[in-house]
Coordinates of C-alpha atoms and ligand atoms in Angstrom, one line a residue:
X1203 CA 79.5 175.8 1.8
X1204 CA 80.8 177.2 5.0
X1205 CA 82.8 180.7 5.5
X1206 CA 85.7 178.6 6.1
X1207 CA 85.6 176.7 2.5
X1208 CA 85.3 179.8 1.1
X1209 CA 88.4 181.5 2.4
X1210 CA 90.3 178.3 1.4
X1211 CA 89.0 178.9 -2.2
X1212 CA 90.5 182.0 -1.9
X1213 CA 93.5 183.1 -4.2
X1214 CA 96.6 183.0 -2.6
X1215 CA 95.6 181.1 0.4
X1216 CA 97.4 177.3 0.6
X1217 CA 95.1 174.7 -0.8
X1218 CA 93.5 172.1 1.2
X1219 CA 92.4 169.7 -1.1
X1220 CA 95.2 168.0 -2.8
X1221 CA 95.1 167.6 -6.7
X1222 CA 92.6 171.2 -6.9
X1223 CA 94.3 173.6 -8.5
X1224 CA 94.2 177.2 -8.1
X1225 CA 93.9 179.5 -10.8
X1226 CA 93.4 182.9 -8.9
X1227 CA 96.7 184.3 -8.4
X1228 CA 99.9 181.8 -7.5
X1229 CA 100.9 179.2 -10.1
X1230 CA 100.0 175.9 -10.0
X1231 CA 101.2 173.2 -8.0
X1232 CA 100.5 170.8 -10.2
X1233 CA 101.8 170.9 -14.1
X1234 CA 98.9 170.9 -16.2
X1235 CA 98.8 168.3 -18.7
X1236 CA 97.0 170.4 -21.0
X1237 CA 96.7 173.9 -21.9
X1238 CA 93.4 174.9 -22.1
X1239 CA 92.6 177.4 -24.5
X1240 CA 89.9 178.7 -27.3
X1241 CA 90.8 178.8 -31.2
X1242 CA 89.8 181.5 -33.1
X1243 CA 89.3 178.6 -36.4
X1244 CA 87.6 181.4 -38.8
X1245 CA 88.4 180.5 -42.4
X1246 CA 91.8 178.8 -41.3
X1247 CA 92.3 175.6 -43.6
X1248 CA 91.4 172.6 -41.6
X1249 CA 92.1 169.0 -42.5
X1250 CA 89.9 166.2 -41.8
X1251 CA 91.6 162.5 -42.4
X1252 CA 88.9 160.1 -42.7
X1253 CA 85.2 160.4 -44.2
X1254 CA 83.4 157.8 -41.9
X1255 CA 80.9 158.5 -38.8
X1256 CA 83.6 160.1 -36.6
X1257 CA 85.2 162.2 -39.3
X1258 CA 81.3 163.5 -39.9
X1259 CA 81.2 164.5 -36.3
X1260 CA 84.5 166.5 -36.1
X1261 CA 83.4 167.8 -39.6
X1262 CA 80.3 169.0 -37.9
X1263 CA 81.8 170.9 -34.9
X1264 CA 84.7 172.3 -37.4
X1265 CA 81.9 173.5 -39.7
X1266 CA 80.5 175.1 -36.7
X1267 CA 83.8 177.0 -35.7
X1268 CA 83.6 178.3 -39.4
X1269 CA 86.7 176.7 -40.4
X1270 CA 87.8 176.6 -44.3
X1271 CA 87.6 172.8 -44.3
X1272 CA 89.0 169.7 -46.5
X1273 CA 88.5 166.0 -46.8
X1274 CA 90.9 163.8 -47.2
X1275 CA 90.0 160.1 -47.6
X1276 CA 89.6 156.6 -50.7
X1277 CA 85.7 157.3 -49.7
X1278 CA 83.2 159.3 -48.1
X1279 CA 79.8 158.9 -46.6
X1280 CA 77.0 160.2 -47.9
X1281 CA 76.5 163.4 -45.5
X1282 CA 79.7 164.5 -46.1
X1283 CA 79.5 163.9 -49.8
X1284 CA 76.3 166.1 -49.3
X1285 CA 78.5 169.0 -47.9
X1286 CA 80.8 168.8 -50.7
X1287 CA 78.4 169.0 -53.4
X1288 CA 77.2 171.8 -51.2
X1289 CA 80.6 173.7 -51.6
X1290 CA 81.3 173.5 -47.9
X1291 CA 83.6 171.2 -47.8
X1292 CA 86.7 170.0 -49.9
X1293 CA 87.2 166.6 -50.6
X1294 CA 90.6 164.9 -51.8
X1295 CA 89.6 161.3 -52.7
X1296 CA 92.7 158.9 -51.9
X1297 CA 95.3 157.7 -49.4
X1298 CA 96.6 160.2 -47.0
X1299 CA 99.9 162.1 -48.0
X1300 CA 102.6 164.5 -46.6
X1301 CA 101.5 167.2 -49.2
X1302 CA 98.0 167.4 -47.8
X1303 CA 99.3 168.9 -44.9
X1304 CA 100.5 171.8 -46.3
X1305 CA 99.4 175.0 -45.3
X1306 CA 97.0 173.6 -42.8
X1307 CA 96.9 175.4 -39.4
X1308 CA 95.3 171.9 -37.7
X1309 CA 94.5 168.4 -38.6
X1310 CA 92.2 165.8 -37.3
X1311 CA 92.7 161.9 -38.0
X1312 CA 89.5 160.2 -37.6
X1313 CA 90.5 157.5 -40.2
X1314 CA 89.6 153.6 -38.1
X1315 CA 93.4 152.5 -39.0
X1316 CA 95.8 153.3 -36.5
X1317 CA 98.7 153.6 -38.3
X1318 CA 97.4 156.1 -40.9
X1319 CA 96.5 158.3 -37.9
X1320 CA 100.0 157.4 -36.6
X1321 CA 101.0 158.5 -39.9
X1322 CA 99.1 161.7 -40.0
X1323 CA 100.4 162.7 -36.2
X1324 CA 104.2 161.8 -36.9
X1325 CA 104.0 164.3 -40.2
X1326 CA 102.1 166.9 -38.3
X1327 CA 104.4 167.2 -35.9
X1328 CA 107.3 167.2 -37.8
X1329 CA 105.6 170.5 -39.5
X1330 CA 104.4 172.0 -36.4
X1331 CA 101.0 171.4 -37.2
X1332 CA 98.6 171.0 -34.6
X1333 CA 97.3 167.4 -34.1
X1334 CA 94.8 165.5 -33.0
X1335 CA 94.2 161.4 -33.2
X1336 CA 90.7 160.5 -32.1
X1337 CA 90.5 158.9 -29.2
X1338 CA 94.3 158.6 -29.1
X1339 CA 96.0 161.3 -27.0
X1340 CA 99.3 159.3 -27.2
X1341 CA 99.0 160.3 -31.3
X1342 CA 97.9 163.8 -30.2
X1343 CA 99.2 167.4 -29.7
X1344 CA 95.9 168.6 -28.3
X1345 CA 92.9 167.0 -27.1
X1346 CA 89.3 167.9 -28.1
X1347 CA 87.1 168.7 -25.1
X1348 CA 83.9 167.6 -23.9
X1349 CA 81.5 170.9 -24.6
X1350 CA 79.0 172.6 -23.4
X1351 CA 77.5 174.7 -25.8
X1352 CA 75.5 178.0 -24.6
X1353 CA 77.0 179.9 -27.6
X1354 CA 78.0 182.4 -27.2
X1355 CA 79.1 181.0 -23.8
X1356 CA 81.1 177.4 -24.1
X1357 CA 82.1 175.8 -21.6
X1358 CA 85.0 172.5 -22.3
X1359 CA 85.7 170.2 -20.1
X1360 CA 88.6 167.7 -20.0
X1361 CA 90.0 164.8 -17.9
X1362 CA 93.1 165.1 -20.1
X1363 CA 92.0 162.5 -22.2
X1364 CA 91.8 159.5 -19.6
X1365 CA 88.8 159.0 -19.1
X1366 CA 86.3 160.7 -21.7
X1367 CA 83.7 159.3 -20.3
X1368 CA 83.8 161.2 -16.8
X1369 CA 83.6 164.2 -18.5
X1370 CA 80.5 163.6 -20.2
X1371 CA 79.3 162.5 -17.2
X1372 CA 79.8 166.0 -15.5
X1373 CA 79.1 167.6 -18.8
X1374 CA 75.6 166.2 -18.4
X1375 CA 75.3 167.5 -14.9
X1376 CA 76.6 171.2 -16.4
X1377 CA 73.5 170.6 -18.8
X1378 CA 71.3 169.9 -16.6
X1379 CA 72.4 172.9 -13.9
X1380 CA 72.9 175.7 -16.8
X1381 CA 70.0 177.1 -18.1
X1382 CA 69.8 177.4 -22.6
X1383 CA 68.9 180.9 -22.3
X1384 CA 72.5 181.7 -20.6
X1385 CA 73.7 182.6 -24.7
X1386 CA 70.7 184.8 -25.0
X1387 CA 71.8 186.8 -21.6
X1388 CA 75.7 187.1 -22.5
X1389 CA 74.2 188.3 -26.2
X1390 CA 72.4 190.7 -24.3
X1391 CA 75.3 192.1 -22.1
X1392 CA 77.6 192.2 -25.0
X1393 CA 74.5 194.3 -26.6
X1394 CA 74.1 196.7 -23.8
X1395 CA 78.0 196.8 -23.4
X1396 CA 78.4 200.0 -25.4
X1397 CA 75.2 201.8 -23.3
X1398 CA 76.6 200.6 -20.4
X1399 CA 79.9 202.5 -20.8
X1400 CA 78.7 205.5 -21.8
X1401 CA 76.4 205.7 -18.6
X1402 CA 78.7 204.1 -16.1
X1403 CA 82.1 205.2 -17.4
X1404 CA 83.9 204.1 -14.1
X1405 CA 85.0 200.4 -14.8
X1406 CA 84.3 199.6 -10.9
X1407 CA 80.5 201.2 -11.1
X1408 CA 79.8 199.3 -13.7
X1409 CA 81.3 195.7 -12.4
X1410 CA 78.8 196.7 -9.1
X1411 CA 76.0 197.2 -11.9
X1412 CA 76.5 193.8 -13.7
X1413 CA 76.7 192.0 -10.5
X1414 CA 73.4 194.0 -9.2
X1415 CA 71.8 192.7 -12.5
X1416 CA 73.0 189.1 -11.7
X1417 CA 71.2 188.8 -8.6
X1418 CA 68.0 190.1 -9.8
X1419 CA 65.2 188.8 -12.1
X1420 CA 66.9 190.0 -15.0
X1421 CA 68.5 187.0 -15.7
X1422 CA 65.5 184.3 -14.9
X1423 CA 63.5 186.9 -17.1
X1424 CA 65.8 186.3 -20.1
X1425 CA 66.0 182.4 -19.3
X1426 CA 62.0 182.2 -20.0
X1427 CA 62.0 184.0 -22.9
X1428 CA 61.5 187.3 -21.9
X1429 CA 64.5 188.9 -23.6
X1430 CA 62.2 192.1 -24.5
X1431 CA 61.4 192.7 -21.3
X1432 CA 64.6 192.2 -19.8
X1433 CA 66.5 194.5 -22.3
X1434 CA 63.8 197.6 -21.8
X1435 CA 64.4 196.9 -18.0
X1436 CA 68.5 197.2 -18.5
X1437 CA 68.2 200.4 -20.5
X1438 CA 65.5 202.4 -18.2
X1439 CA 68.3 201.1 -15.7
X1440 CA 71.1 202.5 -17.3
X1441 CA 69.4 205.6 -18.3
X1442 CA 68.1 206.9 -15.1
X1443 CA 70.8 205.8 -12.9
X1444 CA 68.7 203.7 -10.7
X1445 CA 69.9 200.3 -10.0
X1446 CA 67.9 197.5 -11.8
X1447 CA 64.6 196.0 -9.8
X1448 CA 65.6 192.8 -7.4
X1449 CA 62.1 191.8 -6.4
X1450 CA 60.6 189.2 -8.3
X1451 CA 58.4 186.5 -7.5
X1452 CA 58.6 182.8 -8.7
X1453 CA 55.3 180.2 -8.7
X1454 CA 56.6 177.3 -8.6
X1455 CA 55.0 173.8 -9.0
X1456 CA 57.1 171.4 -7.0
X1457 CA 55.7 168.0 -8.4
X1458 CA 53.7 165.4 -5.9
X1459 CA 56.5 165.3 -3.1
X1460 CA 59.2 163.2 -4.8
X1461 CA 62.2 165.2 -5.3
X1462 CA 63.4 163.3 -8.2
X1463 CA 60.2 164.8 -10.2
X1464 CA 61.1 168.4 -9.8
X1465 CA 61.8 170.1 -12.8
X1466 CA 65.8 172.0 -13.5
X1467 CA 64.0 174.8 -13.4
X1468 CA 62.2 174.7 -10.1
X1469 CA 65.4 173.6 -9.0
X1470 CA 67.5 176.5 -9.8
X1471 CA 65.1 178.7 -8.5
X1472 CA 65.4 177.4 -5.3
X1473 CA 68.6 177.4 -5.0
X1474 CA 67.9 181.6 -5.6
X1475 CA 65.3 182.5 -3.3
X1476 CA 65.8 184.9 -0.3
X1477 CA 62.3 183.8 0.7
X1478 CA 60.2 181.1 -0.1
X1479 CA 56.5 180.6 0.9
X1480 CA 55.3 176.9 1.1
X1481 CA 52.3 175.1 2.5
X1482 CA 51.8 171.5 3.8
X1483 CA 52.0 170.0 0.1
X1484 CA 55.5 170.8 -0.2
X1485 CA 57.1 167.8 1.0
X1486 CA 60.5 167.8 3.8
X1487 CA 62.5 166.5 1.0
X1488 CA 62.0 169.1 -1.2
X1489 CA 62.6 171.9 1.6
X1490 CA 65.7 170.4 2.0
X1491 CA 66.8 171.6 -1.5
X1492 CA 66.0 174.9 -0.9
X1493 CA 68.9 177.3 -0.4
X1494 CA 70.0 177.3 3.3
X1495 CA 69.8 181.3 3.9
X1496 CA 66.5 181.9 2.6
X1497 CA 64.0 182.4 4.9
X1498 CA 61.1 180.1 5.3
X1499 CA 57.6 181.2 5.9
X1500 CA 54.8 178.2 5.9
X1501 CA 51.6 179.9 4.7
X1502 CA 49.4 176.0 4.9
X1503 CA 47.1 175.1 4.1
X1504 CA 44.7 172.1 5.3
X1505 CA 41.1 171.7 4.1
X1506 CA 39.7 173.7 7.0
X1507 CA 42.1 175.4 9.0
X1508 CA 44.1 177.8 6.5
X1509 CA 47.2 179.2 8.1
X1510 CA 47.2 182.3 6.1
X1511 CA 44.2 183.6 4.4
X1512 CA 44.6 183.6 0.7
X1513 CA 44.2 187.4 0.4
X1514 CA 47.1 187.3 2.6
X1515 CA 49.2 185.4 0.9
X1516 CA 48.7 187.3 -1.9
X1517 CA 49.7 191.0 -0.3
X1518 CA 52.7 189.3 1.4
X1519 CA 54.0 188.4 -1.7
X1520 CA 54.0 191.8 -3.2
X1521 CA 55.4 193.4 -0.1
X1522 CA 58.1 190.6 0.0
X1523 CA 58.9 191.8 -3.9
X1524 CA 59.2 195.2 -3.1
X1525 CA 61.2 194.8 -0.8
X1526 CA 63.4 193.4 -3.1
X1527 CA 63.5 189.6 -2.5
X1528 CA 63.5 186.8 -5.1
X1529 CA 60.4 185.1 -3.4
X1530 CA 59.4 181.4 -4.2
X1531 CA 56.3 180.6 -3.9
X1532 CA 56.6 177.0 -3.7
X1533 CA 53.4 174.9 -4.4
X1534 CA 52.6 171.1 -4.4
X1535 CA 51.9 169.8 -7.8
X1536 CA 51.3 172.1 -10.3
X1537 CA 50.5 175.4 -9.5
X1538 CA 47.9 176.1 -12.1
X1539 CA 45.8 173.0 -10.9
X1540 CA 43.6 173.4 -8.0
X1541 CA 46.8 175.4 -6.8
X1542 CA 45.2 179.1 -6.7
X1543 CA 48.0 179.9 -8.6
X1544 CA 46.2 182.3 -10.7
X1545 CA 45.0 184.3 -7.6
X1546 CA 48.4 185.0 -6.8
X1547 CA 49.5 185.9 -9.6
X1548 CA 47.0 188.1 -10.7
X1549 CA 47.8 190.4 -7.5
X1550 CA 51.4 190.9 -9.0
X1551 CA 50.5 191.9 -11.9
X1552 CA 48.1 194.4 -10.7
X1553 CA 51.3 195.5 -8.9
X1554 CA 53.5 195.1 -12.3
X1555 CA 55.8 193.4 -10.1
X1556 CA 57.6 190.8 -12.4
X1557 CA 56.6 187.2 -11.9
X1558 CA 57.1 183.6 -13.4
X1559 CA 55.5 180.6 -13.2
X1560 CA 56.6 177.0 -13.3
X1561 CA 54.8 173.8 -14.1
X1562 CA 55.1 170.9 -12.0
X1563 CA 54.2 167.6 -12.2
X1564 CA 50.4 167.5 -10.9
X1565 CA 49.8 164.7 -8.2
X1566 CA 47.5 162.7 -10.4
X1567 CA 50.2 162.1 -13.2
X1568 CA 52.6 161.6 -10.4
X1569 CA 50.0 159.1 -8.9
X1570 CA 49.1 157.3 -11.6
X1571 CA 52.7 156.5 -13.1
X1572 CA 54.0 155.3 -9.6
X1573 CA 50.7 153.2 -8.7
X1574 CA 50.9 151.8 -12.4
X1575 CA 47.7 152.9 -13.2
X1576 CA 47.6 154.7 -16.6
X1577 CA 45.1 157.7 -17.1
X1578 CA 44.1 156.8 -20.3
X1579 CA 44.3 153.4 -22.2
X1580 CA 43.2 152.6 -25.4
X1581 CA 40.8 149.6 -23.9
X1582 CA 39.8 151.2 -20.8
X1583 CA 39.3 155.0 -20.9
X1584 CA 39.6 157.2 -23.7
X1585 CA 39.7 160.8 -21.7
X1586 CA 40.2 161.7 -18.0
X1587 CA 38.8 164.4 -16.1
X1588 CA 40.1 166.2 -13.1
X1589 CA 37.9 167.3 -10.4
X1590 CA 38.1 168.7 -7.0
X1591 CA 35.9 167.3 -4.3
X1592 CA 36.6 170.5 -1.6
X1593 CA 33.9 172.6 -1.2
X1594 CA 34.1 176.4 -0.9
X1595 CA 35.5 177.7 2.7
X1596 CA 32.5 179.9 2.7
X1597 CA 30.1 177.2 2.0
X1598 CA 28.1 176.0 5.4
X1599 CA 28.1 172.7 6.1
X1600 CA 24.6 172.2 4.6
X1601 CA 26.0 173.3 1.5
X1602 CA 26.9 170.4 -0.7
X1603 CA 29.4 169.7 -3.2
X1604 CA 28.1 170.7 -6.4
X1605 CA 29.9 169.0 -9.6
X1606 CA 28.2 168.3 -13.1
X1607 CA 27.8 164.7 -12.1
X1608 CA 25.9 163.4 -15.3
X1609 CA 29.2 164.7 -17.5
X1610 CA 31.4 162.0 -15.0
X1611 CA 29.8 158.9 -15.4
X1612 CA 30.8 157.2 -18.9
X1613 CA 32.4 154.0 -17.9
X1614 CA 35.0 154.9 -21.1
X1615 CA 36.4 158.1 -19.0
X1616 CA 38.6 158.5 -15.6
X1617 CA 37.6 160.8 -13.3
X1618 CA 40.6 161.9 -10.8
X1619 CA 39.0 163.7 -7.6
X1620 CA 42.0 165.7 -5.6
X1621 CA 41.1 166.8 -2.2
X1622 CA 38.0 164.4 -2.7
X1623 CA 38.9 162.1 0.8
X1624 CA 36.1 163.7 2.9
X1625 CA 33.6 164.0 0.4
X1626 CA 34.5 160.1 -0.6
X1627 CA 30.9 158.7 0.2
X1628 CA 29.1 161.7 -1.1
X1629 CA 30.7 161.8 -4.6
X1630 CA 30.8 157.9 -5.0
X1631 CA 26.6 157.7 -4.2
X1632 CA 25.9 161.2 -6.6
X1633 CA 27.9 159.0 -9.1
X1634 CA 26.1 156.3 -8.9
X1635 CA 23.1 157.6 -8.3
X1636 CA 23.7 159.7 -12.0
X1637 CA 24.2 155.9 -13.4
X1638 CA 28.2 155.0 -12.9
X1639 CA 28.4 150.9 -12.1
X1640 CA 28.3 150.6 -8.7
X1641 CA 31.5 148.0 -9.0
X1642 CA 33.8 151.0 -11.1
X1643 CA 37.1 150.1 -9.2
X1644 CA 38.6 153.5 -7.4
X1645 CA 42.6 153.6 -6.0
X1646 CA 42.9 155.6 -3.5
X1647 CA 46.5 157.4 -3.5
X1648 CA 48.2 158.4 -0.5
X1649 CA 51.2 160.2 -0.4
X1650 CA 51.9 159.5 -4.0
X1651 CA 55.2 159.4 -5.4
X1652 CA 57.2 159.3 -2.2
X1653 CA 58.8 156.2 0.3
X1654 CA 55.4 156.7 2.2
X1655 CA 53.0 156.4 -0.7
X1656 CA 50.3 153.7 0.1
X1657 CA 47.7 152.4 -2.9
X1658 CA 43.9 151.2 -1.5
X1659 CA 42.0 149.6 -4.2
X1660 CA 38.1 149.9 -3.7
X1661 CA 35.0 150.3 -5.4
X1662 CA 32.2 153.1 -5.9
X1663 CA 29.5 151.1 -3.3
X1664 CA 32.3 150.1 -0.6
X1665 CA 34.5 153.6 -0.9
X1666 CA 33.5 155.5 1.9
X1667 CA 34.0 151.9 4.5
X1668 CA 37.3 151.4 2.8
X1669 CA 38.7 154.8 3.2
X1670 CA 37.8 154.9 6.8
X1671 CA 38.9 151.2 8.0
X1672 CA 42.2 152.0 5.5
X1673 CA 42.7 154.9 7.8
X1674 CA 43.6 157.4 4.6
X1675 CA 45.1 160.4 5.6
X1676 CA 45.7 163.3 2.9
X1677 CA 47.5 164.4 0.7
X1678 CA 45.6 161.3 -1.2
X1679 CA 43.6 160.9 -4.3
X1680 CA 40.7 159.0 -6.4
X1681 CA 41.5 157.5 -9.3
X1682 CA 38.2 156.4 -10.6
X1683 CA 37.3 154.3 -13.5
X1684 CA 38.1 150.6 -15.1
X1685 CA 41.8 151.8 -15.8
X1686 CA 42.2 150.8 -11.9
X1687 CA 41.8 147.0 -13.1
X1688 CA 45.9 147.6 -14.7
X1689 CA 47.4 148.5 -11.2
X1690 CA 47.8 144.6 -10.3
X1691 CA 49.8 144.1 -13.6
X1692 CA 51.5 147.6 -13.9
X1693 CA 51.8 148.4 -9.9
X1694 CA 56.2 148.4 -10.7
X1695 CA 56.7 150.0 -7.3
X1696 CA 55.3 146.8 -5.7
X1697 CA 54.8 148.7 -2.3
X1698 CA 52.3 147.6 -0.2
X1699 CA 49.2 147.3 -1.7
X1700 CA 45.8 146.1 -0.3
Ligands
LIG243 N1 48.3 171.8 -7.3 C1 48.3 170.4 -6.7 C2 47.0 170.1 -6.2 C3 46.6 170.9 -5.0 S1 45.1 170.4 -4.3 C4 48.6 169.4 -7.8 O1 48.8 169.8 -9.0 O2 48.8 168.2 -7.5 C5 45.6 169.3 -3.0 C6 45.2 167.9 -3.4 O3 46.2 167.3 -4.3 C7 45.3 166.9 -2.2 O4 44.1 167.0 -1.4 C8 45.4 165.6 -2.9 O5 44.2 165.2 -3.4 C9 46.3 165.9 -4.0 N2 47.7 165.6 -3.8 C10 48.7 166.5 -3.7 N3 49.9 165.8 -3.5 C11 49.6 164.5 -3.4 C12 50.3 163.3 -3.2 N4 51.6 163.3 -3.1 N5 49.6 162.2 -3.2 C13 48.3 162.1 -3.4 N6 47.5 163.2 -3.6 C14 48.2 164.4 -3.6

């Protein structure tokens, strides 16, 4: 969003966009066909008409509003019937009439005859009732909105009964965008609330502090279940005076290079960052996601030429927190799979600076679904091992690469080798030379998961030739093992295979 969209969002300012509305400040443009607005329903008598499948679900999110509820309907189904032998619900067994109205603050038809909810709206409305026919806003004095429920934060959404179905549709992109743990934070601020007054007692200090809160780690602390932590790191805040800690760093697994496979959560946190630090496994597409103001800083790494040293990579990170950035460390796959996530980590920690980190889908279950090549199958292979075929930095070239080879050789097991191109002809001869067949198929995975991603099937005796006339070039992998013989049925991405 530019500067200039976000003076045009701004209250009082003419609109651009016809059909927005503008709720800062002037009054609408448009009429509203609907007032939008929150019910306190707490032991207010409630009347359901109808004891089918829909009346169960308005039952449901009555029950939930605590709402002093009763049944009117010839028959009932069975979870309802359970509810009233319960004693949480009333039931009136019979035909709908004006008396049951009486008293009731709002009433629901959810009855599959359109003339008894017909019925049910004409009488309501004579007695000022408030009305609703499902799924018939013509029958209807208010509407029922799509919700989405981070109690105690709810968000409704409504196309004014048109189309119901659009707002479910963006109700599923508000599920996907708004973490669950936003109830526990907006518990925790009402919590604090009192504290928080007392310390700050000037309403425009403690706005600055709230908002200072929001664009620190508290928030991401409380979303992964640190709610502890958060809360002791609120109080110390509010009791010396000091604003609360900004830095914080995020390890984050960003999946095989596919930005479909990305999790919400890595997501989100990218859309955060002041400063993230990637390397070459983090694809183009997924930098593209990353919020346009943060800085970038490429800390790559290739097999031999490291941009950064690991060490530091590691003391950048903590400077960068202390500073007070929300750094992302973005890494390919998953970070706590041949990702040195745990060196990083444990650096932070030493420097108690808070941290989190994020799975992501590791390239060998990215590979394997989008080559069609299961892992495991009951016929073929009944475990799988991952295995890394880089040797040590440190190591001289006469040093070889060491693995238990003897454990990696029952034809019933996969072995996936990441990082294994160069070493291809030395691990396929120590395997067979440990007694794997010779003939084991191997795919060879490049650029899994993406439009680029290429499949080579080969064998243990012919791996090294085929990787070299096949031209491989990493990020690729080995899939080893007679679950390979599946890719020419499963292979769904039908890309070019050879
Ligand atoms: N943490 C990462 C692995 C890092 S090691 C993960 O969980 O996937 C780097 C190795 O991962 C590469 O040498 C390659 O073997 C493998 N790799 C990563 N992305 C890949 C991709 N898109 N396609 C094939 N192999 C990939």
């Amino acid at each position: 969003m530019s500067k200039n969209d976000l003076d045009q969002n701004r209250p009082g300012k003419p609109r651009a966009a016809a059909g927005m509305r503008d709720n800062g400040g002037s009054p609408p443009e448009m009429p509203m066909d609907y007032f939008p607005l929150f019910l306190n329903l707490k032991q207010q008598p409630c009347l359901l008409v109808g004891g089918g499948e829909i009346a169960l679900r308005k039952m449901r999110l009555l029950a939930s509003a605590g709402a002093d509820l009763t049944v009117v309907a010839p028959q009932i189904c069975d979870e309802l019937l359970a509810e009233v032998r319960a004693g949480r619900l009333n039931w009136r067994p019979g035909e709908f009439s004006l008396s049951h109205i009486v008293g009731m603050r709002l009433v629901i038809a959810a009855t599959d005859q359109p003339a008894v909810n017909q019925a049910v709206f004409a009488a309501c409305e004579s007695a000022g009732i408030l009305v609703n026919a499902v799924d018939d806003p013509a029958h209807s004095r208010f509407i029922t909105p799509a919700i989405v429920d981070r109690a105690p934060l709810t968000i409704a959404l409504s196309t004014g009964g048109g189309v119901p179905v659009l707002a479910r549709h963006l109700r599923a992109q508000l599920e996907a965008l708004i973490p669950h743990g936003w109830g526990d934070l907006a518990r925790l601020g009402s919590e604090l609330r009192p504290l928080a007054k007392e310390k700050l007692p000037d309403p425009a200090a403690r706005r600055e502090f709230w908002e200072n809160v929001l664009a620190g780690p508290i928030p991401d602390q409380v979303f992964a279940g640190q709610v502890n932590a958060a809360r002791s790191a609120l109080e110390d805040a509010l009791h010396s005076g000091q604003p609360p800690v900004r830095g914080a760093v995020y390890l984050v697994g960003s999946g095989p290079g596919n930005p479909d496979l990305l999790t919400f959560r890595a997501l989100r946190l990218m859309q955060q960052a002041d400063v993230v630090l990637y390397d070459n496994l983090v694809s183009p597409a997924i930098m593209e996601l990353v919020r346009r103001d943060a800085e970038r800083v490429y800390v790559g790494k290739k097999a031999s030429n490291h941009a950064l040293p690991q060490e530091e990579i590691n003391q950048l990170l903590v400077r960068l927190a202390q500073a007070g950035n929300k750094v992302l460390r973005l890494k390919g796959g998953d970070p706590f799979i041949f990702g040195r996530g745990g060196e990083e980590i444990a650096e932070l920690a030493a420097a108690q600076i808070p941290f989190e980190v994020v799975p992501g889908i590791t390239s060998a279950a990215g590979a394997s679904c989008y080559a069609g090549i299961p892992l495991t199958h009951r016929d073929y292979a009944q475990s799988v091992t991952f295995v890394t075929g880089h040797r040590r930095a440190t190591e001289s070239e006469a040093d070889k690469l060491e693995l238990d080879w003897a454990r990696l050789v029952n034809p019933q097991e996969t072995v996936v080798v990441y990082m294994g191109v160069a070493q291809a002809g030395y691990i396929a001869e120590q395997l067979i030379q440990h007694g794997r067949e010779a003939n084991t198929p191997v795919a060879i995975i490049e650029r899994a998961t993406t439009p680029q991603q290429r499949v080579v099937i080969s064998q243990l005796a012919t791996l090294a030739a085929d990787i070299h006339s096949a031209a491989i070039k990493p990020p690729a992998l080995l899939i080893i093992g007679h679950v390979v013989e599946l890719h020419g049925q499963l292979n769904w991405r039908q890309e070019a295979a050879s």
